[in-house]
PDB file of C-alpha atoms and ligand atoms in Angstrom:
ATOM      1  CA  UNK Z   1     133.270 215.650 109.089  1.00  0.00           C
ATOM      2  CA  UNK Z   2     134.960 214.800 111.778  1.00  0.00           C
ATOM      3  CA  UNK Z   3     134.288 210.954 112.980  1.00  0.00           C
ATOM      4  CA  UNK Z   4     133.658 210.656 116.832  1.00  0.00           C
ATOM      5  CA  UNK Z   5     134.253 207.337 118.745  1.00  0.00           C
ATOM      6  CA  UNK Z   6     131.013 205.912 119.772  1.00  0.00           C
ATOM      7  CA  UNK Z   7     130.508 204.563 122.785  1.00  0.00           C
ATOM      8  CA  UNK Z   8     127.593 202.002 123.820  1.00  0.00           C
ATOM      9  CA  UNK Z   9     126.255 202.399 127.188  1.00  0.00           C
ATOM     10  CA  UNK Z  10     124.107 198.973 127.718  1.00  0.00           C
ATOM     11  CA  UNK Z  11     120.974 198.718 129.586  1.00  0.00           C
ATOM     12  CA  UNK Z  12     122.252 201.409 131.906  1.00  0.00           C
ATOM     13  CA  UNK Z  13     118.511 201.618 133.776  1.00  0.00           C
ATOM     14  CA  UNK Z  14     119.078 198.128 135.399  1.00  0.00           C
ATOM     15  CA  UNK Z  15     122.900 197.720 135.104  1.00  0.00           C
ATOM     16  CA  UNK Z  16     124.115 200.816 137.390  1.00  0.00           C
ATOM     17  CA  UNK Z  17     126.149 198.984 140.570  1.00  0.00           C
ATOM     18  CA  UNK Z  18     128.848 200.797 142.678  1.00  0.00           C
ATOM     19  CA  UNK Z  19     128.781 203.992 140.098  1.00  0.00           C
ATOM     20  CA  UNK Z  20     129.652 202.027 137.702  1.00  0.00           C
ATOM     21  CA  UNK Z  21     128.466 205.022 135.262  1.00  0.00           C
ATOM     22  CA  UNK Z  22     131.755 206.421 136.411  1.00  0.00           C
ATOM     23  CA  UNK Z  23     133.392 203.919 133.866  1.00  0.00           C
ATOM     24  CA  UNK Z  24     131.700 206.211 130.918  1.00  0.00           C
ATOM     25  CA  UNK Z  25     132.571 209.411 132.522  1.00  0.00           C
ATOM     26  CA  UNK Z  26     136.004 208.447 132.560  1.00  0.00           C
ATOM     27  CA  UNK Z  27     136.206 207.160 128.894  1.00  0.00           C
ATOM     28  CA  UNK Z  28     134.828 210.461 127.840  1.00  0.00           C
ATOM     29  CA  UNK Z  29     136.478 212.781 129.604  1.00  0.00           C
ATOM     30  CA  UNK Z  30     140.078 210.968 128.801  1.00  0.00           C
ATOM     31  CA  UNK Z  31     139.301 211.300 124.969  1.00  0.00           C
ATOM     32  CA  UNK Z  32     138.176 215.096 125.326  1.00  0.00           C
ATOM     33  CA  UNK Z  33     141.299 216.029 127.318  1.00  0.00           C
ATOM     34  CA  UNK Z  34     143.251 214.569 123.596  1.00  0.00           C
ATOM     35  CA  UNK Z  35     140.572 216.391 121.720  1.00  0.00           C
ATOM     36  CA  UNK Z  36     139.336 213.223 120.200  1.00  0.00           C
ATOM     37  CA  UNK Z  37     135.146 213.414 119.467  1.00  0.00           C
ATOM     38  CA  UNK Z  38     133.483 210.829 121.767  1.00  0.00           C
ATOM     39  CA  UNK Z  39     129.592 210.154 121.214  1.00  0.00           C
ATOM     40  CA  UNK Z  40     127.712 207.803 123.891  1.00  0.00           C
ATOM     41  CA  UNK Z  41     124.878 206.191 123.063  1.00  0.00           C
ATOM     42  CA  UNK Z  42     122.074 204.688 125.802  1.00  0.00           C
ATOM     43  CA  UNK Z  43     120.651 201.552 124.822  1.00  0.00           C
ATOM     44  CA  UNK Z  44     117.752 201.201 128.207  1.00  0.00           C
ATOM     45  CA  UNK Z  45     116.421 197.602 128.382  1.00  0.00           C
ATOM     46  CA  UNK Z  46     113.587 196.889 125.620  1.00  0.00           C
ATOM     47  CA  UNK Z  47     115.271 198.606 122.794  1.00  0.00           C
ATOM     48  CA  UNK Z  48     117.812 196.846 120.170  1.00  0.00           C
ATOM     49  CA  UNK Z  49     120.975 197.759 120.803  1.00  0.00           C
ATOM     50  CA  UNK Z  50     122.461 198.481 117.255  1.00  0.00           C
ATOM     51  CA  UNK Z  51     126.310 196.347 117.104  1.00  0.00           C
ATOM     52  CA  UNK Z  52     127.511 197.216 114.179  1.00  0.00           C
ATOM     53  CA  UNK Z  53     127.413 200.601 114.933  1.00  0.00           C
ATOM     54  CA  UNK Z  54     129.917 200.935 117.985  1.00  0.00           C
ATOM     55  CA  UNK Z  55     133.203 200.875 119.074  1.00  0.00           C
ATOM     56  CA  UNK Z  56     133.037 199.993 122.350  1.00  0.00           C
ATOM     57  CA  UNK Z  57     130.327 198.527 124.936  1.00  0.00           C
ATOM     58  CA  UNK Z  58     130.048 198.923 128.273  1.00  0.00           C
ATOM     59  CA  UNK Z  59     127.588 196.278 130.522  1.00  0.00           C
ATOM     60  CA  UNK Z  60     127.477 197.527 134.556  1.00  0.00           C
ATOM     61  CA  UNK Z  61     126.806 195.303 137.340  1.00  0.00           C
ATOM     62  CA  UNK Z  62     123.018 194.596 138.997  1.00  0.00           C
ATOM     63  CA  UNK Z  63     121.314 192.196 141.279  1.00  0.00           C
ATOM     64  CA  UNK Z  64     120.142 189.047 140.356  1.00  0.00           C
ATOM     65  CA  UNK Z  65     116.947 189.994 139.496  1.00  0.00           C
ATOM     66  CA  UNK Z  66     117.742 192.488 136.759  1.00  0.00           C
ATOM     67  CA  UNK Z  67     120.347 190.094 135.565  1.00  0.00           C
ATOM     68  CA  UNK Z  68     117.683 188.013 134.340  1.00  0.00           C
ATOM     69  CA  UNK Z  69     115.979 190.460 133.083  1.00  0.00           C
ATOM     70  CA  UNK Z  70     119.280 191.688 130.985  1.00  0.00           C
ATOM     71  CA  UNK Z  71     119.843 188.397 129.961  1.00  0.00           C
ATOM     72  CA  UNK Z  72     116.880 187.646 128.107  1.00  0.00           C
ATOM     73  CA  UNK Z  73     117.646 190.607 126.671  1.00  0.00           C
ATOM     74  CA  UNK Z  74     120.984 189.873 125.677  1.00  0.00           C
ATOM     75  CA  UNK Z  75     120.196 185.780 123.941  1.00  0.00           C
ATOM     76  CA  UNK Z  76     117.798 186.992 122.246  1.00  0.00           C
ATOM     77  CA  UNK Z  77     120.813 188.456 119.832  1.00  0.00           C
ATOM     78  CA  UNK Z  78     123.192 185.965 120.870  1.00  0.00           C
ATOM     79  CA  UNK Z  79     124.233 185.458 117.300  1.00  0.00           C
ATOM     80  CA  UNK Z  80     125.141 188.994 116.550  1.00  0.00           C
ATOM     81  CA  UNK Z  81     127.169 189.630 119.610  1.00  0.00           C
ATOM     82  CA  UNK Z  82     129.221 186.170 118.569  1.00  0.00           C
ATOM     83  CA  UNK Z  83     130.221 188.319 115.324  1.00  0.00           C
ATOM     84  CA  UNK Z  84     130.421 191.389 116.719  1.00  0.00           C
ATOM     85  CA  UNK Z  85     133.545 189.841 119.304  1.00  0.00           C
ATOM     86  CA  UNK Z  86     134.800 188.025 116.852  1.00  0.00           C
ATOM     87  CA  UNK Z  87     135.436 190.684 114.631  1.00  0.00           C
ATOM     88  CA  UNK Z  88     137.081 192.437 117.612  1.00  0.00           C
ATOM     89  CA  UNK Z  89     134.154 194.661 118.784  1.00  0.00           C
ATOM     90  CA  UNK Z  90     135.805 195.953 122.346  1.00  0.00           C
ATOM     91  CA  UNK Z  91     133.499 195.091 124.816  1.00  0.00           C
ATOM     92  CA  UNK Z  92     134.114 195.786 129.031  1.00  0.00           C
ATOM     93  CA  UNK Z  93     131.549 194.052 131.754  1.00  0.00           C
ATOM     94  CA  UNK Z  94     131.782 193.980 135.022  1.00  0.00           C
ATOM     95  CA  UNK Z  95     130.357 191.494 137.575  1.00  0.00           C
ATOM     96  CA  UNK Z  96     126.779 190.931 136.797  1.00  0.00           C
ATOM     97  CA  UNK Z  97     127.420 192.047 132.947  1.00  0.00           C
ATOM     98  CA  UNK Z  98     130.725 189.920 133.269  1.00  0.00           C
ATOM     99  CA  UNK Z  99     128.432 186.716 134.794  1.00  0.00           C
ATOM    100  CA  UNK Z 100     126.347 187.324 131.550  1.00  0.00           C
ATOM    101  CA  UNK Z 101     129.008 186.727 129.221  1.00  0.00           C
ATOM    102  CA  UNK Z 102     129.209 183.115 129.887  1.00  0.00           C
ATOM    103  CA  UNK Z 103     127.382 180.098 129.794  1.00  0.00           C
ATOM    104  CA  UNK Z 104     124.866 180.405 132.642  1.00  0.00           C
ATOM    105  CA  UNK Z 105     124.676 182.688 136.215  1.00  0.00           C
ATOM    106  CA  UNK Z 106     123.171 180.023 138.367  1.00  0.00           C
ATOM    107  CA  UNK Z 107     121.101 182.131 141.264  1.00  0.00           C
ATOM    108  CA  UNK Z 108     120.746 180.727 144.733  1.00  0.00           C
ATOM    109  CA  UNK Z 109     117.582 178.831 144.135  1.00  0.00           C
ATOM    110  CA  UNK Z 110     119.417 176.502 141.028  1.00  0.00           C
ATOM    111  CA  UNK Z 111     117.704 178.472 138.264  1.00  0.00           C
ATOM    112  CA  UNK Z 112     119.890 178.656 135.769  1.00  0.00           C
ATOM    113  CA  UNK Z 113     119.955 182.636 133.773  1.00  0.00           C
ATOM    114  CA  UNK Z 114     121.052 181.814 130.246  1.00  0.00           C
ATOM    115  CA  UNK Z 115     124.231 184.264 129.265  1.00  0.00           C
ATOM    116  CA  UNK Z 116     125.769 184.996 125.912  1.00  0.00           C
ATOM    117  CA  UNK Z 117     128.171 182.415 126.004  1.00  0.00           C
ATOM    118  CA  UNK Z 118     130.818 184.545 124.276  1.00  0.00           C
ATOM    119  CA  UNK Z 119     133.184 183.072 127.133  1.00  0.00           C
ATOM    120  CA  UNK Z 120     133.523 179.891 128.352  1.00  0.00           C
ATOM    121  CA  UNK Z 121     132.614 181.489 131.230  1.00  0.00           C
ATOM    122  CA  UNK Z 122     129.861 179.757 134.488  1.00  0.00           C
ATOM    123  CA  UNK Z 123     128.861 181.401 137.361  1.00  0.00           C
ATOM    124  CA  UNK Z 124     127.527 179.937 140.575  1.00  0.00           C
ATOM    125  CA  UNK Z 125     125.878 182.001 143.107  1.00  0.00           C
ATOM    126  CA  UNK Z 126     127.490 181.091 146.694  1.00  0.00           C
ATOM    127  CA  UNK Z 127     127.231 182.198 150.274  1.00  0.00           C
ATOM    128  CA  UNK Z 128     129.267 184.199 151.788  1.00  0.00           C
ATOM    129  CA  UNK Z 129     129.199 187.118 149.343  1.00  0.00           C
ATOM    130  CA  UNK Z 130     132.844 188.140 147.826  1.00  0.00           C
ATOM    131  CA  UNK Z 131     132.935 191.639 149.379  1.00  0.00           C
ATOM    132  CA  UNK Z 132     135.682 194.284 149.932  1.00  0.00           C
ATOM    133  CA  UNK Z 133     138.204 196.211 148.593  1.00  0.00           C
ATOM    134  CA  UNK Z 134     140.317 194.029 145.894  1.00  0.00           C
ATOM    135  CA  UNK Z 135     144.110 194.607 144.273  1.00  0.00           C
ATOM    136  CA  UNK Z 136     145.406 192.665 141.231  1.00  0.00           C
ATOM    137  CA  UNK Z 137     148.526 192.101 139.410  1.00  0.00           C
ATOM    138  CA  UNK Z 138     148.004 192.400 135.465  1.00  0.00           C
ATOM    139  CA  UNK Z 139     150.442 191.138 132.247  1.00  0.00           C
ATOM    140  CA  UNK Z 140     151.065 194.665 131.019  1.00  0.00           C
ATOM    141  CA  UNK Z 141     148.303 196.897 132.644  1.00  0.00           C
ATOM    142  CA  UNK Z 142     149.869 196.894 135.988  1.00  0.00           C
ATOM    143  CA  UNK Z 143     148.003 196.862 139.418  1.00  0.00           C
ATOM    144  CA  UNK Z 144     144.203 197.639 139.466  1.00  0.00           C
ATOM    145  CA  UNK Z 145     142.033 198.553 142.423  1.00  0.00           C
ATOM    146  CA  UNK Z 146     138.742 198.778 143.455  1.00  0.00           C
ATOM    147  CA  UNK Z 147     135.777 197.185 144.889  1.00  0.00           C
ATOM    148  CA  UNK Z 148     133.898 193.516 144.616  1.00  0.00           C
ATOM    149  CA  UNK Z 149     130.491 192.682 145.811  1.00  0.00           C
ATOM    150  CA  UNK Z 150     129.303 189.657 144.663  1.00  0.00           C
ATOM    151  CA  UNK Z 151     127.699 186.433 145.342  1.00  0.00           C
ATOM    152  CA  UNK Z 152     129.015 184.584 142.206  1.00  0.00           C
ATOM    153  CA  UNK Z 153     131.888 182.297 142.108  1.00  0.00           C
ATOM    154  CA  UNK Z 154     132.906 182.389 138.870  1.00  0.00           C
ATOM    155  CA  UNK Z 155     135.540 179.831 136.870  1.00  0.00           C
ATOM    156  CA  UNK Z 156     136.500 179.919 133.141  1.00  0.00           C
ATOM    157  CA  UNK Z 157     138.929 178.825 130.724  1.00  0.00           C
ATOM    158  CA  UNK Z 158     140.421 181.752 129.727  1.00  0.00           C
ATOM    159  CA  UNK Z 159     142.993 184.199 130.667  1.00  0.00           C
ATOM    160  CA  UNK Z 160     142.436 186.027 133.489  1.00  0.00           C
ATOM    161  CA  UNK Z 161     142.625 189.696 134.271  1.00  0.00           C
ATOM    162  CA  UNK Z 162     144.917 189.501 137.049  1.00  0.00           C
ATOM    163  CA  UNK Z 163     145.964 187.955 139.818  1.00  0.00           C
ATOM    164  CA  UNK Z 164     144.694 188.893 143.426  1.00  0.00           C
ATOM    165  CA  UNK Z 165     147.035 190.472 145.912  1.00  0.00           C
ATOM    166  CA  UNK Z 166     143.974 191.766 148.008  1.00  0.00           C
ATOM    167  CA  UNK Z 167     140.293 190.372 148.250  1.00  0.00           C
ATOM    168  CA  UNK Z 168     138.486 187.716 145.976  1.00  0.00           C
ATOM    169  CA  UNK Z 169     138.522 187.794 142.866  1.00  0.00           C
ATOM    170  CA  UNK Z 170     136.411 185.563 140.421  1.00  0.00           C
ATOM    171  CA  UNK Z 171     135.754 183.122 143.087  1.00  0.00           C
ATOM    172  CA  UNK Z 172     137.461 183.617 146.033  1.00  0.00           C
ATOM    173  CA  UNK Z 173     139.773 180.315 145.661  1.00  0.00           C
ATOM    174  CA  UNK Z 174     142.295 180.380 142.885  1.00  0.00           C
ATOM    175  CA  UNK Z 175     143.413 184.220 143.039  1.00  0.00           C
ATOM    176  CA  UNK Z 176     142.525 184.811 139.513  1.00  0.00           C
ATOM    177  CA  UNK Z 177     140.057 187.794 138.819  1.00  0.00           C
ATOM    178  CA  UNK Z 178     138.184 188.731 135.636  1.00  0.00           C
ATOM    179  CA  UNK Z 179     139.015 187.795 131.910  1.00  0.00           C
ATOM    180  CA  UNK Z 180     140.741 188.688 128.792  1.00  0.00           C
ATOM    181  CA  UNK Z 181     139.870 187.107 125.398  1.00  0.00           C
ATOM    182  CA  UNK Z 182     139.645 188.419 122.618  1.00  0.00           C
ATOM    183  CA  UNK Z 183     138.795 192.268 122.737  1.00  0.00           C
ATOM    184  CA  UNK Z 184     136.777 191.325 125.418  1.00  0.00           C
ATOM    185  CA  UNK Z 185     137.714 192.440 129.057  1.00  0.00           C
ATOM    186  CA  UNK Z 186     135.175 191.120 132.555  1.00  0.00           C
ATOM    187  CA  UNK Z 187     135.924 192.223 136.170  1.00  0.00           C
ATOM    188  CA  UNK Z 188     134.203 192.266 138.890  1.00  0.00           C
ATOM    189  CA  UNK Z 189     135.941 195.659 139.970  1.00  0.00           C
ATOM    190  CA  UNK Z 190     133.559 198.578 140.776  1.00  0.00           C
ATOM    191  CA  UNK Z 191     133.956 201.512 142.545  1.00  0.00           C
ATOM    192  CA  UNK Z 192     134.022 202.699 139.460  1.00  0.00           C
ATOM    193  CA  UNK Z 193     136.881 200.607 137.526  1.00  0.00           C
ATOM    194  CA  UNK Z 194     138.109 203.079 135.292  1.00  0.00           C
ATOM    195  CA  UNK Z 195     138.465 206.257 137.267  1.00  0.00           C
ATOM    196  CA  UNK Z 196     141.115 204.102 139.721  1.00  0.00           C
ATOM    197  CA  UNK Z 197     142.704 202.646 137.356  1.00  0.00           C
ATOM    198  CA  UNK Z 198     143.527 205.122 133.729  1.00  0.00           C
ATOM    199  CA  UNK Z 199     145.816 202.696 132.061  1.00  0.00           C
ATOM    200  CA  UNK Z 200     142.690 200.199 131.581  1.00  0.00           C
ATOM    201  CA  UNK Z 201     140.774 202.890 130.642  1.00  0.00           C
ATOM    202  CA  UNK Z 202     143.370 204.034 127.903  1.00  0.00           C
ATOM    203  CA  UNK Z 203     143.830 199.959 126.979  1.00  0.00           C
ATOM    204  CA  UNK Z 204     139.894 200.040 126.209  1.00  0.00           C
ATOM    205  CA  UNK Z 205     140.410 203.310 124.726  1.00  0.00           C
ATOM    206  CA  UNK Z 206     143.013 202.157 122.394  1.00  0.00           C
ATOM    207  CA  UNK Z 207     141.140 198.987 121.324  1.00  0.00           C
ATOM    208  CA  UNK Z 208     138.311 201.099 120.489  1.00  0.00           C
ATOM    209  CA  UNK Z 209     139.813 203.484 118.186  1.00  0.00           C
ATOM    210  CA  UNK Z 210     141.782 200.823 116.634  1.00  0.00           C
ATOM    211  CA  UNK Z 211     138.696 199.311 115.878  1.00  0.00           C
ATOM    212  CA  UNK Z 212     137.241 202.226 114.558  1.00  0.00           C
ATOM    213  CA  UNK Z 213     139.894 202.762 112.208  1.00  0.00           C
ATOM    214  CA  UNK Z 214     140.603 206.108 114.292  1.00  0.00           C
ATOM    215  CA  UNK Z 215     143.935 207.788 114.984  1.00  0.00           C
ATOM    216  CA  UNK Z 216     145.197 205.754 118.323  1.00  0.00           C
ATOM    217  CA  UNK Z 217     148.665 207.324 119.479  1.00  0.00           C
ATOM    218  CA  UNK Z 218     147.020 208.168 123.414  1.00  0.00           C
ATOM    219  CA  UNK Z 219     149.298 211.004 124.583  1.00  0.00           C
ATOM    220  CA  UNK Z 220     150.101 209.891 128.486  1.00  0.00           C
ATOM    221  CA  UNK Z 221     147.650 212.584 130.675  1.00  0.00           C
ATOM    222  CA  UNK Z 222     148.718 213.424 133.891  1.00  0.00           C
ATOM    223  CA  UNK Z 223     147.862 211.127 136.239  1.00  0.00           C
ATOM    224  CA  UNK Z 224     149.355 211.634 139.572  1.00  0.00           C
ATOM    225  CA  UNK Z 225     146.139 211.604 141.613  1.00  0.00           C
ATOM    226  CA  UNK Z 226     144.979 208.570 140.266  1.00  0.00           C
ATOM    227  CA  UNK Z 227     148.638 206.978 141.017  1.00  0.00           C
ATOM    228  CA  UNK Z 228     148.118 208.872 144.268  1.00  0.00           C
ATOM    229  CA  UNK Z 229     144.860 207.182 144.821  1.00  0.00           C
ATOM    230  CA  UNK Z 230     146.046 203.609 143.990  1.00  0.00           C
ATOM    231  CA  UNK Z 231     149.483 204.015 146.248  1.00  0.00           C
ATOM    232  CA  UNK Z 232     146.935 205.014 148.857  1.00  0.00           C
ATOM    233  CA  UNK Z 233     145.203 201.735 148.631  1.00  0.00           C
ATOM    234  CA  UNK Z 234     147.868 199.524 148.165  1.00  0.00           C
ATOM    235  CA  UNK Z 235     149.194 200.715 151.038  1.00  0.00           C
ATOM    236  CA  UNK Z 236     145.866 199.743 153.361  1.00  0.00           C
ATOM    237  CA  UNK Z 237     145.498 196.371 151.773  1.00  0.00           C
ATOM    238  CA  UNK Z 238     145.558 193.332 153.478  1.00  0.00           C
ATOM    239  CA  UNK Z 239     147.174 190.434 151.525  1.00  0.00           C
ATOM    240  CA  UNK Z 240     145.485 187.057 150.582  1.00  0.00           C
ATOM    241  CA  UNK Z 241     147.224 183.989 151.941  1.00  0.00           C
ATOM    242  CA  UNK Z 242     149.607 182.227 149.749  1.00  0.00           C
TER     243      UNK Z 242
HETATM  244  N1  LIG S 301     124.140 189.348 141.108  1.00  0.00           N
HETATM  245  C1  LIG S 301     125.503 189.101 140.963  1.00  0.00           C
HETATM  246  C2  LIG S 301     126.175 188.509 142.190  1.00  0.00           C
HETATM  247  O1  LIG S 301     125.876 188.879 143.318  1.00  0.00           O
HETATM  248  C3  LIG S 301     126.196 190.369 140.475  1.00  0.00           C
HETATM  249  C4  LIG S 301     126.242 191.471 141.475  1.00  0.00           C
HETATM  250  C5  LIG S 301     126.923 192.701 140.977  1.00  0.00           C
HETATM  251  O2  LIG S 301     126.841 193.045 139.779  1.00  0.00           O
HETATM  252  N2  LIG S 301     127.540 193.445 141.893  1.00  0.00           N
HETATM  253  O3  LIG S 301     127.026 187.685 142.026  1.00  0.00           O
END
């Protein structure tokens, strides 16, 4: 039989920002067009989301309120998720599934949400929100683009994703944006992330099959309106100041 690369969706009924379902569609989609089997599994909010059983996880973006709701969730197997990342489970979040993966997401009113604390990783919700298109520069994944909407200033003590050329970032003030650690990637990129931006999607994708103990030579797909999309935005953006 052949073995398919599962895929974990995570709570996608409250975590659905900025199409971030696009992320999914795009993971797919690149492993059918290699004629690799791809199964994705939904895990809604309420049921146990099985670990040890995927490959890689996905956790969108949502408001406040469903964060907390999500993080409750999430601590309640706080112990399980430390494993599963440490024995290199690939995992992408992005903004308010990337605020859960640290310490705390403190909302406007000082109320502290509780996250995973698989990163050394705090959030602190702040006024104005962190909104517009964004460009970084990566180590070895080149530039990414896409879209940031948030209210959390984020800080950690890892490395980051990328540096900002364009936009915000994790916190508006020191130009770095997401995090890498581990198997683990968080942005704050939506628009979707993935569809913009195929060599993180084939990055995840090669974790993942790695992981599985899959096959994991990616032949290159072509690409050239996704390159034509990115050259397109890089050539609106407006620069951050030095
Ligand atoms: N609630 C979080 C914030 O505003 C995350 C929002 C999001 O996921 N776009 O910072």
């Amino acid at each position: 039989m052949t073995q398919s690369l599962r895929i974990a969706h995570l709570y996608p009924d409250l975590l659905n920002l900025y199409a971030d379902k696009g992320n999914i569609l795009t993971l797919v989609r690149r492993l059918e067009w290699r004629g690799i089997s791809v199964e994705v599994i939904s895990v809604p909010n309420g049921e146990e989301p099985r670990l040890e059983d995927y490959h890689l996880v996905l956790l969108g973006g949502g408001s406040d309120r469903e964060q907390e709701l999500v993080g409750r969730t999430l601590r309640a197997r706080q112990s399980e998720w430390q494993a599963a990342v440490q024995a290199g489970l690939p995992l992408l979040a992005v903004c308010g599934g990337y605020q859960l993966l640290g310490q705390f997401y403190q909302l406007p009113d000082g109320t502290k949400v509780p996250g995973l604390e698989l990163l050394d990783l705090e959030t602190i919700a702040g006024s104005p929100r962190l909104i517009g298109n964004i460009a970084i520069d990566t180590v070895g994944l080149g530039t990414i683009v896409g879209f940031e909407n948030h209210g959390g200033r984020t800080t950690h003590r890892h490395q980051p994703l990328g540096t900002v050329v364009s936009g915000h970032g994790n916190n508006g003030t020191d130009r770095d944006e997401g995090v890498r650690h581990l198997h683990i990637v968080g942005t704050y990129i939506h628009g979707p992330l993935l569809p913009k931006n195929p060599q993180l999607a084939d990055y995840m994708l090669k974790l993942a099959l790695e992981y599985a103990g899959m096959r994991f030579d990616l032949e290159p797909l072509e690409d050239s309106l996704e390159r034509a999309a990115q050259d397109a935005f890089l050539a609106r953006r407006i620069p951050v100041r030095a």
